[in-house]
Short mmCIF file of C-alpha atoms and ligand atoms in Angstrom, two decimals:
data_model
loop_
_atom_site.label_atom_id
_atom_site.label_comp_id
_atom_site.label_asym_id
_atom_site.label_seq_id
_atom_site.Cartn_x
_atom_site.Cartn_y
_atom_site.Cartn_z
CA MET A 602 4.82 -16.00 -7.40
CA ARG A 603 8.53 -16.37 -6.82
CA GLU A 604 9.64 -19.27 -5.01
CA ARG A 605 10.95 -17.25 -2.17
CA ASN A 606 8.52 -18.24 0.57
CA ALA A 607 5.86 -18.36 -1.92
CA THR A 608 3.58 -20.53 0.14
CA GLY A 609 3.84 -18.17 3.29
CA ILE A 610 4.65 -19.44 6.73
CA GLY A 611 4.85 -17.63 9.74
CA MET A 612 5.06 -13.80 9.60
CA THR A 613 4.27 -13.93 5.86
CA SER A 614 1.36 -16.27 5.82
CA GLN A 615 -2.08 -15.68 4.74
CA ARG A 616 -3.37 -15.64 8.48
CA THR A 617 -0.70 -12.68 8.72
CA ARG A 618 -2.01 -10.81 5.87
CA ASP A 619 -5.61 -11.29 6.83
CA ARG A 620 -4.97 -9.66 10.39
CA LEU A 621 -3.49 -6.76 8.86
CA VAL A 622 -6.60 -6.26 6.47
CA GLU A 623 -8.73 -6.85 9.52
CA ALA A 624 -6.72 -3.93 11.09
CA LEU A 625 -7.36 -1.78 8.23
CA ALA A 626 -11.02 -2.25 8.21
CA ALA A 627 -11.06 -1.39 11.84
CA GLN A 628 -9.03 2.03 10.90
CA GLY A 629 -11.97 2.94 8.25
CA ILE A 630 -10.99 1.23 5.17
CA GLN A 631 -14.56 0.23 3.80
CA ASP A 632 -14.35 -0.57 0.04
CA GLU A 633 -14.46 -4.46 0.11
CA ARG A 634 -12.70 -4.75 -3.39
CA VAL A 635 -9.78 -2.75 -2.01
CA LEU A 636 -9.47 -5.00 1.31
CA THR A 637 -9.78 -8.17 -1.17
CA ALA A 638 -6.92 -6.84 -3.00
CA LEU A 639 -4.89 -6.13 -0.19
CA ARG A 640 -5.70 -9.94 1.11
CA GLU A 641 -4.53 -11.06 -2.07
CA VAL A 642 -1.35 -9.52 -2.82
CA PRO A 643 1.72 -10.62 -1.31
CA ARG A 644 3.28 -7.64 0.12
CA HIS A 645 6.22 -9.23 1.45
CA LEU A 646 7.53 -10.03 -2.16
CA PHE A 647 7.74 -6.21 -2.47
CA VAL A 648 10.20 -5.92 0.01
CA ASP A 649 13.94 -7.17 0.84
CA GLU A 650 14.06 -10.49 2.14
CA ALA A 651 15.63 -9.15 5.51
CA LEU A 652 12.42 -7.10 6.03
CA GLU A 653 9.94 -9.78 4.96
CA SER A 654 8.81 -10.76 8.63
CA ARG A 655 7.81 -7.04 9.02
CA ALA A 656 5.74 -6.88 5.43
CA TYR A 657 2.39 -7.07 7.34
CA GLU A 658 3.20 -4.81 9.89
CA ASN A 659 0.95 -1.32 9.09
CA THR A 660 4.14 0.70 8.50
CA PRO A 661 6.05 2.10 5.51
CA LEU A 662 9.44 -0.18 5.18
CA PRO A 663 12.76 1.16 3.19
CA ILE A 664 13.12 -0.33 -0.50
CA GLY A 665 16.75 1.02 -1.28
CA GLU A 666 17.87 4.61 -2.62
CA GLY A 667 16.46 6.13 0.45
CA GLN A 668 12.89 5.32 -0.70
CA THR A 669 10.17 3.43 1.08
CA ILE A 670 7.33 1.28 0.31
CA SER A 671 3.93 3.00 1.61
CA GLN A 672 2.27 2.14 4.69
CA PRO A 673 -0.69 -0.40 3.76
CA TRP A 674 -3.37 2.11 5.26
CA VAL A 675 -2.41 4.63 3.25
CA VAL A 676 -2.02 2.55 0.10
CA ALA A 677 -5.64 1.25 0.91
CA ARG A 678 -7.00 4.84 1.68
CA MET A 679 -5.67 6.27 -1.57
CA THR A 680 -6.51 3.26 -3.56
CA GLU A 681 -10.37 3.58 -1.96
CA LEU A 682 -10.32 7.23 -3.02
CA LEU A 683 -9.13 6.49 -6.68
CA LEU A 684 -12.37 3.85 -7.23
CA GLU A 685 -15.00 6.07 -5.32
CA PRO A 686 -16.27 7.59 -8.68
CA GLY A 687 -16.42 4.40 -10.32
CA VAL A 688 -13.57 1.88 -11.22
CA PRO A 689 -11.23 3.71 -13.70
CA GLU A 690 -10.45 2.09 -16.83
CA ARG A 691 -6.77 3.69 -16.90
CA VAL A 692 -4.72 4.53 -14.33
CA LEU A 693 -1.34 6.58 -14.15
CA GLU A 694 0.72 6.20 -10.92
CA VAL A 695 3.72 8.48 -10.07
CA GLY A 696 6.58 6.92 -8.06
CA THR A 697 6.48 2.90 -8.88
CA GLY A 698 8.74 2.49 -6.06
CA SER A 699 8.63 -1.25 -4.86
CA GLY A 700 5.79 -2.07 -7.43
CA TYR A 701 3.30 -2.89 -4.41
CA GLN A 702 0.66 -0.07 -5.17
CA ALA A 703 0.77 -0.73 -8.70
CA ALA A 704 0.28 -4.72 -7.91
CA VAL A 705 -2.89 -3.73 -5.94
CA LEU A 706 -3.90 -1.47 -8.46
CA ALA A 707 -3.55 -4.13 -11.39
CA ARG A 708 -5.85 -6.44 -9.36
CA LEU A 709 -8.70 -3.86 -9.54
CA VAL A 710 -8.60 -1.81 -12.82
CA PRO A 711 -7.95 -2.73 -16.41
CA ARG A 712 -4.81 -1.02 -17.14
CA VAL A 713 -2.05 0.54 -14.78
CA TYR A 714 0.76 3.02 -16.02
CA SER A 715 3.34 3.53 -13.60
CA ILE A 716 6.35 6.10 -13.73
CA GLU A 717 9.69 5.66 -11.87
CA ARG A 718 12.49 8.27 -11.73
CA ILE A 719 15.35 5.62 -10.13
CA GLY A 720 16.18 3.01 -12.72
CA SER A 721 17.10 0.46 -10.20
CA LEU A 722 14.00 0.48 -8.49
CA LEU A 723 12.02 0.43 -11.87
CA ARG A 724 14.04 -2.74 -12.52
CA ARG A 725 13.14 -4.47 -9.58
CA ALA A 726 9.75 -3.61 -9.42
CA ARG A 727 9.54 -4.60 -13.12
CA GLU A 728 10.82 -8.36 -12.07
CA ARG A 729 8.39 -8.51 -8.98
CA LEU A 730 5.05 -7.57 -11.13
CA GLN A 731 6.13 -10.16 -13.63
CA ALA A 732 6.99 -12.91 -10.59
CA ALA A 733 3.28 -11.90 -9.43
CA ARG A 734 1.96 -12.48 -12.75
CA LEU A 735 0.57 -9.10 -13.27
CA PHE A 736 0.76 -8.34 -16.66
CA ASN A 737 -1.70 -5.14 -16.90
CA CYS A 738 0.92 -3.00 -15.75
CA GLN A 739 3.04 -0.83 -17.89
CA LEU A 740 6.08 0.81 -16.28
CA ARG A 741 8.35 3.58 -17.54
CA HIS A 742 11.80 4.96 -16.40
CA GLY A 743 10.89 8.84 -16.25
CA ASP A 744 9.95 11.81 -14.45
CA GLY A 745 6.17 12.02 -13.15
CA TYR A 746 6.43 15.64 -13.57
CA GLU A 747 6.00 15.36 -16.97
CA GLY A 748 3.26 12.53 -16.94
CA TRP A 749 3.04 9.94 -19.78
CA PRO A 750 1.35 11.80 -22.46
CA GLU A 751 1.46 8.70 -24.84
CA TYR A 752 -1.42 6.91 -22.87
CA ALA A 753 -3.24 10.04 -21.62
CA PRO A 754 -6.16 11.14 -20.66
CA TYR A 755 -6.30 8.81 -17.48
CA ASP A 756 -9.49 8.32 -15.52
CA GLY A 757 -7.43 7.99 -12.36
CA ILE A 758 -4.10 9.44 -11.42
CA ILE A 759 -2.31 8.36 -8.22
CA VAL A 760 1.08 10.31 -6.84
CA THR A 761 2.77 8.39 -4.33
CA ALA A 762 5.61 10.86 -3.73
CA ALA A 763 4.84 14.55 -2.43
CA PRO A 764 5.42 17.43 -4.78
CA GLU A 765 4.84 20.75 -3.48
CA ALA A 766 2.17 21.63 -5.81
CA LEU A 767 0.07 19.85 -8.05
CA PRO A 768 1.98 19.35 -11.58
CA GLN A 769 0.63 20.70 -14.35
CA ALA A 770 1.25 18.21 -16.82
CA LEU A 771 -0.80 15.60 -14.46
CA LEU A 772 -3.74 18.11 -14.15
CA GLU A 773 -3.84 18.01 -18.15
CA GLN A 774 -3.48 14.38 -18.71
CA LEU A 775 -6.37 13.80 -16.11
CA ALA A 776 -9.65 12.73 -18.06
CA GLU A 777 -12.81 14.58 -18.13
CA GLY A 778 -14.66 13.02 -15.12
CA GLY A 779 -11.30 11.58 -13.63
CA ARG A 780 -9.97 11.93 -10.08
CA LEU A 781 -6.51 12.49 -9.25
CA VAL A 782 -5.16 11.45 -5.55
CA ALA A 783 -1.88 13.18 -4.35
CA PRO A 784 -0.08 14.08 -1.44
CA VAL A 785 0.69 18.03 -1.62
CA GLY A 786 3.38 19.84 0.67
CA GLY A 787 6.79 20.04 1.89
CA ALA A 788 9.15 17.50 3.61
CA GLY A 789 8.00 15.49 6.36
CA TYR A 790 4.04 16.42 6.51
CA GLN A 791 1.70 17.15 3.57
CA GLU A 792 -1.96 17.13 2.80
CA LEU A 793 -3.43 14.00 0.83
CA LEU A 794 -5.69 15.98 -1.87
CA VAL A 795 -8.60 14.48 -3.85
CA VAL A 796 -9.00 16.38 -7.27
CA ASP A 797 -11.95 15.63 -9.75
CA ARG A 798 -11.97 17.19 -13.16
CA HIS A 799 -15.24 18.56 -14.62
CA GLY A 800 -14.17 20.12 -18.02
CA ASP A 801 -11.88 22.81 -17.20
CA GLU A 802 -12.80 23.04 -13.64
CA TYR A 803 -10.92 21.06 -10.81
CA GLN A 804 -12.58 20.34 -7.66
CA GLN A 805 -10.28 19.90 -4.77
CA ARG A 806 -10.52 18.83 -1.39
CA LYS A 807 -8.15 17.59 1.53
CA VAL A 808 -8.95 14.31 2.90
CA ALA A 809 -5.67 13.43 5.27
CA GLY A 810 -2.75 14.37 6.90
CA VAL A 811 0.28 12.07 5.39
CA SER A 812 4.09 11.84 5.05
CA PHE A 813 5.50 10.76 1.77
CA VAL A 814 9.15 11.22 0.26
CA PRO A 815 9.55 14.17 -1.91
CA MET A 816 8.85 13.90 -5.56
CA LEU A 817 12.16 15.11 -7.25
CA LYS A 818 12.67 16.40 -10.96
CA GLY A 819 14.77 14.43 -13.23
CA ARG A 820 15.79 10.74 -13.65
CA THR A 821 18.42 8.71 -12.58
N1 SAH B 1052 4.23 3.62 -4.61
C1 SAH B 1052 5.32 2.92 -4.21
C2 SAH B 1052 6.09 3.90 -3.16
C3 SAH B 1052 7.40 4.56 -3.27
S1 SAH B 1052 7.84 6.09 -2.81
C4 SAH B 1052 5.20 1.68 -3.69
O1 SAH B 1052 4.14 1.21 -3.76
O2 SAH B 1052 6.07 1.21 -3.17
C5 SAH B 1052 7.82 6.92 -3.82
C6 SAH B 1052 8.61 6.72 -5.19
O3 SAH B 1052 8.19 7.95 -5.84
C7 SAH B 1052 10.33 6.52 -5.08
O4 SAH B 1052 10.46 5.35 -5.44
C8 SAH B 1052 10.76 7.70 -5.82
O5 SAH B 1052 11.76 7.71 -6.36
C9 SAH B 1052 9.52 8.04 -6.92
N2 SAH B 1052 9.63 9.23 -7.02
C10 SAH B 1052 10.00 10.69 -6.59
N3 SAH B 1052 10.09 11.63 -7.57
C11 SAH B 1052 9.32 11.19 -8.93
C12 SAH B 1052 9.16 11.64 -9.87
N4 SAH B 1052 9.41 13.07 -10.33
N5 SAH B 1052 8.85 10.93 -10.80
C13 SAH B 1052 8.75 9.47 -10.66
N6 SAH B 1052 8.99 9.07 -9.64
C14 SAH B 1052 9.18 9.52 -8.56
#
């Protein structure tokens, strides 16, 4: 890890992290693999130093450019849903943001591909993932509405910004038997959807109400 408070004292200690994980388990997160990953990934290294002391609260936090690092419960739940049919070999994430969700995935699946439309966030996420010595994440500056065709199909796709409708390219880049997890809806409130692909059929169900930043077109 980065030298910055790497040992973790006070509000960023392993004990504080353990307490968050206990709270997540009490709130229904059952997959031990996911709980272990959240126990191991130091969320405080994925936010600015000024917010470090709040990193293990179960809340979203600002990461600059008007974007947020997702609430730990949401990260845990989406990851749990993604792993439910079996550990995916390759996962595509849309919305790298801080890189935290990618870091959690990198502990659990062989290959993570993550796309971010804001260049400055992507650069910071890349540094953080390198500092965390997670080398199985590949990042790309691009528009998630187009997916990442070069490495498709993906056994799992996780969308961490909210589109108004499921993007067609992502459905096409989902592998046979694969699962996509995405918040879909307008500003402020969305349904978290799970979509399973069987051949050309897509089975869809709603699992929770969530609130994500909007998925925007183009890159900056
Ligand atoms: N997974 C992130 C959460 C980031 S918030 C984390 O763990 O920190 C959502 C992110 O999605 C923002 O950084 C935003 O810039 C990005 N985003 C929004 N629309 C996008 C698009 N079309 N393609 C790629 N990224 C997008």
